[in-house]
Amino acid sequence: MIEMPEAKTIARQMDETLTGKTFQHFSRGPLIHKFLWLTKPAEEYDAFLSGRKVTGATSYGRSIYLCVDETHLLWFGELGGRILYYPVGQPLPGKYHLRWDFTDASAMIFSLQMWGFVGLLEKSELRSHPHAEVGIPPLSEGFTQECFDQLLEAYPEKAKKGIKGFMVTSQFINGIGNGYLQDILFRAKIHPQRKIPTITEAERHQLYDAIQATMSQAITLGGREDERDLFDNSGGYRRLMSSQTAGNPCPTCGTMIQKISYLGGACYVCPLCQV
Ligand SMILES: [Zn+2]
């Protein structure tokens, strides 16, 4: 799934590459996916977008916003898959779910994995939309240690669920998914099942620092290696704790990295370093 570092990378590339282009045509591709959500019928996307210009791209947490004229947005919400740009002359693949053609004969496609949301809406509708992004992104101005501590306190399930629940399912923080979470918890030396009331003040600082360090490093490296950018390049961030490293020695202490299932998705932990 696209998390904040991938969203920032793709948004920056869209801004640099697509700004100034004019949409010629929008269409669904040859593949159908029941977990791909649009906010209107595809024909309405095509009728609206044709002849309109890309005026920039931004991101917020895990969402990417491609600006259409001054008034509208294409909103790539919570999604997994590839958003790929095809310059003039580069043949498109045979299989994809959505396609945008530009008047200069370049194109962009979206191939979905898991699920995804691609909305077309007015900028003014964004915050009031039922799927509006909530939560604060790491590295944003308001995401201070104090803010983080307050959110931990406010988590209604803090006595029932481990820290993983707060980090990826509570919607308090926007942009961290199960992928980067593994490295964040490893760097903070905290086990995903650890309950918030047992986390000490010093550990809260370790956790906050691990979030900021992991996210900024991943953004600098263009996302993680198992995701692709707009040009189909892998990111440069190699995860310490993942399916690729399970069974290998922990980089700190040499204990074998374990895979456990917890709250809908695998976790990778060092049973000695993470308590
Ligand atoms: Zn270890």
Coordinates of N, CA and C in Angstrom, one line a residue, residues 29-205:
G29 N -9.5 0.7 -18.0 CA -8.7 -0.2 -18.7 C -9.3 -1.6 -18.9
P30 N -8.6 -2.5 -19.5 CA -9.2 -3.8 -19.7 C -9.5 -4.6 -18.5
L31 N -8.9 -4.3 -17.4 CA -9.2 -5.0 -16.1 C -10.2 -4.4 -15.3
I32 N -11.1 -5.2 -14.6 CA -12.1 -4.7 -13.7 C -11.7 -5.1 -12.3
H33 N -11.9 -4.3 -11.3 CA -11.5 -4.6 -9.9 C -12.7 -4.1 -9.0
K34 N -13.2 -5.1 -8.2 CA -14.4 -4.6 -7.5 C -14.0 -3.8 -6.3
F35 N -12.8 -3.7 -5.9 CA -12.4 -2.8 -4.8 C -11.7 -1.5 -5.3
L36 N -12.1 -1.1 -6.5 CA -11.6 0.2 -7.0 C -12.8 1.2 -7.0
W37 N -12.7 2.2 -6.2 CA -13.9 3.1 -6.0 C -13.6 4.5 -6.8
L38 N -14.6 4.9 -7.6 CA -14.6 6.2 -8.2 C -15.7 7.0 -7.6
T39 N -15.7 8.3 -7.6 CA -16.8 9.1 -7.0 C -17.9 9.4 -8.0
K40 N -17.7 9.1 -9.3 CA -18.7 9.3 -10.3 C -18.5 8.2 -11.4
P41 N -19.5 8.0 -12.3 CA -19.3 7.0 -13.4 C -18.1 7.5 -14.2
A42 N -17.4 6.5 -14.8 CA -16.2 6.8 -15.5 C -16.4 7.8 -16.7
E43 N -17.6 7.7 -17.3 CA -17.9 8.6 -18.4 C -17.9 10.1 -18.0
E44 N -18.3 10.3 -16.7 CA -18.3 11.7 -16.2 C -16.9 12.2 -15.9
Y45 N -16.0 11.3 -15.6 CA -14.6 11.7 -15.4 C -14.1 12.1 -16.8
D46 N -14.4 11.3 -17.8 CA -13.9 11.6 -19.2 C -14.5 13.0 -19.7
A47 N -15.8 13.1 -19.5 CA -16.5 14.3 -20.0 C -15.9 15.6 -19.3
F48 N -15.6 15.4 -18.0 CA -15.2 16.6 -17.2 C -13.7 16.9 -17.5
L49 N -12.9 15.9 -17.5 CA -11.4 16.1 -17.6 C -11.0 16.5 -19.0
S50 N -11.7 16.1 -20.1 CA -11.2 16.3 -21.4 C -11.1 17.8 -21.7
G51 N -9.9 18.3 -22.1 CA -9.6 19.7 -22.4 C -9.2 20.5 -21.2
R52 N -9.2 19.9 -20.0 CA -8.7 20.6 -18.8 C -7.3 20.3 -18.5
K53 N -6.7 21.3 -17.8 CA -5.2 21.2 -17.6 C -4.8 20.7 -16.2
V54 N -3.7 20.1 -16.1 CA -3.1 19.7 -14.8 C -2.4 21.0 -14.3
T55 N -2.7 21.4 -13.1 CA -2.1 22.6 -12.6 C -1.1 22.4 -11.4
G56 N -0.9 21.1 -11.1 CA 0.1 20.8 -10.0 C -0.3 19.5 -9.3
A57 N 0.5 19.1 -8.3 CA 0.1 17.9 -7.5 C 0.7 18.1 -6.1
T58 N 0.0 17.6 -5.1 CA 0.4 17.7 -3.7 C 0.1 16.4 -3.1
S59 N 0.5 16.3 -1.8 CA 0.0 15.1 -1.0 C -0.3 15.5 0.4
Y60 N -1.0 14.6 1.0 CA -1.3 14.8 2.5 C -1.4 13.4 3.1
G61 N -0.4 13.1 4.0 CA -0.4 11.7 4.5 C -0.2 10.7 3.3
R62 N -1.1 9.8 3.2 CA -1.0 8.8 2.2 C -1.8 9.2 0.9
S63 N -2.5 10.3 0.9 CA -3.2 10.7 -0.3 C -2.4 11.6 -1.2
I64 N -2.7 11.4 -2.5 CA -2.1 12.2 -3.6 C -3.2 13.0 -4.3
Y65 N -2.9 14.3 -4.5 CA -3.9 15.2 -5.1 C -3.3 15.7 -6.4
L66 N -3.9 15.4 -7.6 CA -3.5 15.9 -8.8 C -4.5 17.1 -9.1
C67 N -4.0 18.3 -9.2 CA -4.9 19.5 -9.4 C -5.3 19.6 -10.8
V68 N -6.6 19.8 -11.0 CA -7.2 20.0 -12.4 C -7.8 21.4 -12.5
D69 N -7.3 22.2 -13.4 CA -7.6 23.6 -13.4 C -7.3 24.2 -12.0
E70 N -8.0 25.3 -11.7 CA -7.8 25.9 -10.4 C -8.8 25.3 -9.4
T71 N -9.8 24.6 -9.9 CA -11.0 24.3 -9.0 C -11.1 22.8 -8.6
H72 N -10.5 21.9 -9.3 CA -10.8 20.5 -9.0 C -9.6 19.7 -8.7
L73 N -9.8 18.4 -8.2 CA -8.7 17.5 -7.9 C -9.1 16.1 -8.4
L74 N -8.0 15.4 -8.8 CA -8.1 13.9 -8.8 C -7.5 13.5 -7.5
W75 N -8.2 12.7 -6.8 CA -7.7 12.4 -5.4 C -7.4 10.9 -5.4
F76 N -6.2 10.5 -5.3 CA -5.7 9.1 -5.1 C -5.7 8.9 -3.6
G77 N -6.7 8.2 -3.1 CA -6.9 8.0 -1.7 C -6.1 6.8 -1.2
E78 N -6.7 6.2 -0.2 CA -6.0 5.0 0.3 C -5.9 3.9 -0.8
L79 N -4.7 3.7 -1.2 CA -4.7 2.7 -2.3 C -3.4 1.9 -2.4
G80 N -3.5 0.8 -3.1 CA -2.3 0.0 -3.3 C -2.2 -0.2 -4.8
G81 N -1.0 -0.2 -5.4 CA -0.9 -0.4 -6.8 C 0.2 0.5 -7.4
R82 N 0.1 0.7 -8.7 CA 1.1 1.5 -9.4 C 0.4 2.6 -10.2
I83 N 0.9 3.8 -10.0 CA 0.5 4.9 -10.8 C 1.7 5.2 -11.7
L84 N 1.5 5.0 -13.0 CA 2.7 5.1 -13.9 C 2.5 6.0 -15.0
Y85 N 3.6 6.8 -15.3 CA 3.6 7.7 -16.4 C 4.3 7.1 -17.7
Y86 N 3.7 7.3 -18.8 CA 4.2 6.8 -20.1 C 4.5 8.0 -21.0
P87 N 5.8 8.3 -21.2 CA 6.1 9.4 -22.1 C 5.7 9.0 -23.6
V88 N 5.7 10.0 -24.4 CA 5.4 9.8 -25.8 C 6.3 8.7 -26.4
G89 N 5.7 7.7 -27.1 CA 6.4 6.7 -27.8 C 6.7 5.4 -26.9
Q90 N 6.4 5.5 -25.6 CA 6.6 4.3 -24.8 C 5.3 3.5 -24.7
P91 N 5.3 2.3 -25.2 CA 4.0 1.5 -25.3 C 3.4 1.2 -24.0
L92 N 2.1 1.3 -23.9 CA 1.4 1.0 -22.6 C 1.4 -0.5 -22.4
P93 N 1.3 -0.9 -21.1 CA 1.1 -2.4 -20.9 C -0.3 -2.8 -21.3
G94 N -0.5 -4.1 -21.4 CA -1.8 -4.6 -21.8 C -2.8 -4.6 -20.7
K95 N -2.3 -4.6 -19.5 CA -3.3 -4.7 -18.4 C -3.1 -3.5 -17.4
Y96 N -4.2 -2.9 -17.1 CA -4.3 -1.8 -16.1 C -5.8 -1.5 -15.8
H97 N -6.0 -0.7 -14.8 CA -7.4 -0.4 -14.5 C -7.9 0.9 -14.9
L98 N -7.1 2.0 -14.9 CA -7.5 3.3 -15.3 C -6.4 3.9 -16.2
R99 N -6.9 4.8 -17.1 CA -5.9 5.4 -18.0 C -6.3 6.9 -18.3
W100 N -5.3 7.7 -18.2 CA -5.5 9.1 -18.6 C -4.6 9.4 -19.8
D101 N -5.1 9.9 -20.9 CA -4.3 10.3 -22.1 C -4.2 11.8 -22.1
F102 N -3.1 12.3 -22.4 CA -2.9 13.7 -22.5 C -2.8 14.1 -24.0
T103 N -3.0 15.4 -24.3 CA -3.0 15.8 -25.7 C -1.7 15.8 -26.4
D104 N -0.6 15.7 -25.6 CA 0.7 15.6 -26.2 C 1.1 14.1 -26.5
A105 N 0.1 13.2 -26.3 CA 0.3 11.8 -26.6 C 1.1 11.0 -25.5
S106 N 1.3 11.7 -24.4 CA 1.8 10.9 -23.2 C 0.6 10.4 -22.4
A107 N 0.8 9.5 -21.5 CA -0.3 8.9 -20.8 C 0.1 8.5 -19.3
M108 N -0.9 8.3 -18.5 CA -0.7 7.8 -17.2 C -1.7 6.7 -16.9
I109 N -1.3 5.6 -16.3 CA -2.2 4.5 -16.0 C -2.1 4.2 -14.5
F110 N -3.2 3.6 -14.0 CA -3.2 3.1 -12.6 C -3.6 1.6 -12.7
S111 N -2.7 0.8 -12.0 CA -3.0 -0.6 -11.9 C -3.2 -0.9 -10.4
L112 N -4.3 -1.4 -10.1 CA -4.7 -1.6 -8.7 C -4.2 -2.9 -8.1
Q113 N -3.8 -2.8 -6.8 CA -3.5 -4.0 -6.0 C -4.3 -3.8 -4.7
M114 N -5.0 -4.8 -4.2 CA -5.7 -4.8 -3.0 C -7.0 -3.9 -3.2
W115 N -6.9 -2.6 -3.0 CA -8.0 -1.7 -3.1 C -7.5 -0.3 -3.4
G116 N -8.5 0.6 -3.8 CA -8.0 1.9 -4.0 C -9.2 2.9 -4.3
F117 N -9.0 4.1 -4.1 CA -10.0 5.2 -4.3 C -9.4 6.3 -5.2
V118 N -10.1 6.5 -6.3 CA -9.6 7.6 -7.2 C -10.8 8.6 -7.4
G119 N -10.9 9.6 -6.6 CA -12.0 10.5 -6.6 C -11.8 11.7 -7.6
L120 N -12.9 12.3 -8.1 CA -12.8 13.5 -8.8 C -13.8 14.5 -8.1
L121 N -13.3 15.6 -7.6 CA -14.1 16.5 -6.8 C -13.6 17.9 -6.8
E122 N -14.5 18.8 -6.4 CA -14.1 20.2 -6.3 C -13.1 20.3 -5.1
K123 N -12.2 21.2 -5.2 CA -11.3 21.4 -4.0 C -12.0 21.7 -2.8
S124 N -13.1 22.5 -2.9 CA -13.8 22.9 -1.7 C -14.6 21.8 -1.0
E125 N -14.8 20.6 -1.8 CA -15.5 19.5 -1.2 C -14.6 18.6 -0.4
L126 N -13.3 18.8 -0.5 CA -12.3 17.8 0.0 C -12.5 17.5 1.5
R127 N -12.5 18.6 2.3 CA -12.6 18.4 3.7 C -13.9 17.9 4.2
S128 N -15.0 18.1 3.5 CA -16.3 17.7 3.9 C -16.7 16.3 3.3
H129 N -15.8 15.8 2.5 CA -16.2 14.5 1.8 C -16.2 13.4 2.8
P130 N -17.2 12.4 2.7 CA -17.2 11.3 3.7 C -15.9 10.6 3.8
H131 N -15.1 10.5 2.8 CA -13.8 9.8 2.9 C -12.7 10.8 3.2
A132 N -13.0 12.0 3.6 CA -11.9 13.0 3.8 C -10.8 12.5 4.7
E133 N -9.6 12.8 4.4 CA -8.5 12.4 5.2 C -8.6 13.0 6.6
V134 N -8.4 12.1 7.5 CA -8.3 12.6 8.9 C -6.9 12.2 9.4
G135 N -6.6 12.7 10.6 CA -5.3 12.3 11.2 C -4.2 13.3 10.8
I136 N -3.2 13.3 11.5 CA -2.1 14.2 11.3 C -0.9 13.5 10.7
P137 N -0.3 14.0 9.6 CA 0.9 13.3 9.0 C 2.2 13.5 9.8
P138 N 3.0 12.5 9.9 CA 4.3 12.6 10.5 C 5.1 13.7 9.7
L139 N 6.0 14.4 10.4 CA 6.8 15.4 9.8 C 6.1 16.7 9.5
S140 N 4.8 16.7 9.7 CA 4.0 18.0 9.5 C 4.3 18.9 10.7
E141 N 4.0 20.2 10.5 CA 4.4 21.2 11.5 C 3.7 20.9 12.9
G142 N 2.5 20.5 12.8 CA 1.8 20.3 14.1 C 2.1 18.9 14.8
F143 N 2.8 18.1 14.1 CA 3.1 16.8 14.7 C 4.4 16.9 15.6
T144 N 4.1 17.4 16.8 CA 5.2 17.5 17.8 C 5.1 16.4 18.8
Q145 N 6.1 16.3 19.6 CA 6.1 15.3 20.7 C 4.9 15.5 21.6
E146 N 4.5 16.7 21.9 CA 3.4 17.0 22.7 C 2.1 16.5 22.1
C147 N 2.0 16.8 20.8 CA 0.8 16.4 20.0 C 0.7 14.8 20.0
F148 N 1.8 14.2 19.8 CA 1.9 12.7 19.8 C 1.4 12.1 21.1
D149 N 2.0 12.7 22.2 CA 1.6 12.3 23.6 C 0.1 12.4 23.8
Q150 N -0.5 13.5 23.3 CA -1.9 13.7 23.5 C -2.7 12.7 22.7
L151 N -2.3 12.4 21.5 CA -3.0 11.4 20.7 C -3.0 10.1 21.4
L152 N -1.8 9.7 21.9 CA -1.7 8.4 22.6 C -2.7 8.3 23.7
E153 N -2.8 9.4 24.5 CA -3.7 9.4 25.6 C -5.1 9.3 25.2
A154 N -5.4 9.9 24.0 CA -6.8 10.0 23.5 C -7.3 8.8 22.9
Y155 N -6.4 7.8 22.6 CA -6.8 6.6 21.8 C -7.7 5.8 22.7
P156 N -9.0 5.6 22.3 CA -10.0 5.0 23.1 C -9.7 3.5 23.4
E157 N -8.9 2.9 22.6 CA -8.7 1.4 22.8 C -7.3 1.2 23.4
K158 N -6.7 2.2 24.0 CA -5.3 2.1 24.5 C -5.1 0.9 25.5
A159 N -6.2 0.6 26.2 CA -6.0 -0.5 27.2 C -6.2 -1.9 26.6
K160 N -6.9 -1.9 25.4 CA -7.2 -3.1 24.8 C -6.3 -3.6 23.7
K161 N -5.9 -2.6 22.8 CA -5.1 -3.0 21.7 C -3.6 -2.5 21.9
G162 N -2.7 -3.2 21.2 CA -1.3 -2.8 21.3 C -1.1 -1.5 20.5
I163 N 0.2 -1.1 20.5 CA 0.6 0.2 19.9 C 0.3 0.1 18.4
K164 N 0.4 -1.1 17.8 CA 0.1 -1.2 16.3 C -1.3 -0.6 16.0
G165 N -2.3 -0.9 16.9 CA -3.6 -0.5 16.6 C -3.7 1.1 16.5
F166 N -3.0 1.7 17.5 CA -3.0 3.2 17.4 C -2.3 3.7 16.2
M167 N -1.2 3.1 15.8 CA -0.3 3.6 14.7 C -1.0 3.5 13.4
V168 N -1.6 2.3 13.1 CA -2.1 2.1 11.7 C -3.6 2.0 11.6
T169 N -4.3 1.7 12.7 CA -5.8 1.6 12.4 C -6.6 2.7 13.1
S170 N -6.0 3.5 13.9 CA -6.8 4.5 14.7 C -7.2 5.7 14.0
Q171 N -6.5 6.0 12.8 CA -6.7 7.3 12.1 C -6.3 8.5 12.8
F172 N -5.5 8.4 13.9 CA -4.9 9.5 14.5 C -3.7 10.0 13.7
I173 N -3.0 9.1 13.2 CA -1.8 9.5 12.4 C -2.1 9.0 11.0
N174 N -1.8 9.9 10.0 CA -2.1 9.7 8.6 C -0.8 9.5 7.8
G175 N -0.6 8.3 7.3 CA 0.6 8.2 6.4 C 1.5 7.0 6.7
I176 N 1.2 6.4 7.9 CA 2.0 5.2 8.3 C 1.1 4.0 8.2
G177 N 1.5 3.0 7.4 CA 0.8 1.7 7.3 C 1.7 0.6 7.9
N178 N 1.2 -0.6 7.6 CA 1.9 -1.8 8.2 C 3.3 -1.9 7.7
G179 N 3.7 -1.4 6.6 CA 5.0 -1.5 6.0 C 6.1 -0.8 6.9
Y180 N 6.0 0.5 7.0 CA 7.0 1.3 7.7 C 6.8 1.1 9.2
L181 N 5.6 0.7 9.7 CA 5.4 0.5 11.1 C 6.5 -0.5 11.7
Q182 N 6.8 -1.5 11.0 CA 7.8 -2.5 11.5 C 9.1 -1.9 11.9
D183 N 9.6 -1.1 11.0 CA 10.9 -0.5 11.2 C 10.8 0.6 12.3
I184 N 9.7 1.3 12.4 CA 9.5 2.3 13.4 C 9.5 1.7 14.8
L185 N 8.8 0.6 14.9 CA 8.7 -0.1 16.2 C 10.1 -0.8 16.6
F186 N 10.8 -1.3 15.6 CA 12.1 -1.8 15.8 C 13.1 -0.8 16.3
R187 N 13.1 0.4 15.6 CA 14.0 1.5 16.0 C 13.6 2.0 17.4
A188 N 12.3 2.0 17.8 CA 11.9 2.5 19.1 C 12.0 1.4 20.2
K189 N 12.4 0.2 19.7 CA 12.5 -1.0 20.7 C 11.2 -1.3 21.4
I190 N 10.1 -1.2 20.7 CA 8.8 -1.5 21.3 C 8.1 -2.6 20.5
H191 N 7.5 -3.5 21.2 CA 6.8 -4.6 20.5 C 5.4 -4.1 20.0
P192 N 4.9 -4.6 18.9 CA 3.6 -4.1 18.3 C 2.4 -4.4 19.3
Q193 N 2.6 -5.4 20.1 CA 1.4 -5.7 21.0 C 1.5 -5.0 22.3
R194 N 2.5 -4.1 22.5 CA 2.6 -3.4 23.8 C 1.5 -2.4 24.0
K195 N 0.8 -2.4 25.1 CA -0.3 -1.5 25.4 C 0.2 -0.1 25.8
I196 N -0.5 0.9 25.3 CA 0.0 2.3 25.5 C 0.2 2.6 27.0
P197 N -0.7 2.3 27.9 CA -0.4 2.7 29.3 C 0.9 2.2 29.9
T198 N 1.5 1.1 29.3 CA 2.8 0.6 29.8 C 4.0 1.3 29.2
I199 N 3.7 2.1 28.2 CA 4.9 2.7 27.5 C 5.3 4.0 28.3
T200 N 6.6 3.9 28.7 CA 7.2 5.0 29.5 C 7.4 6.3 28.7
E201 N 7.6 7.4 29.4 CA 7.8 8.7 28.8 C 9.0 8.6 27.9
A202 N 10.1 7.9 28.4 CA 11.3 7.8 27.5 C 11.0 7.0 26.2
E203 N 10.2 6.0 26.4 CA 9.8 5.2 25.2 C 9.0 6.0 24.2
R204 N 8.1 6.9 24.8 CA 7.3 7.7 23.9 C 8.2 8.6 23.0
H205 N 9.3 9.1 23.6 CA 10.3 9.9 22.9 C 11.0 9.1 21.8

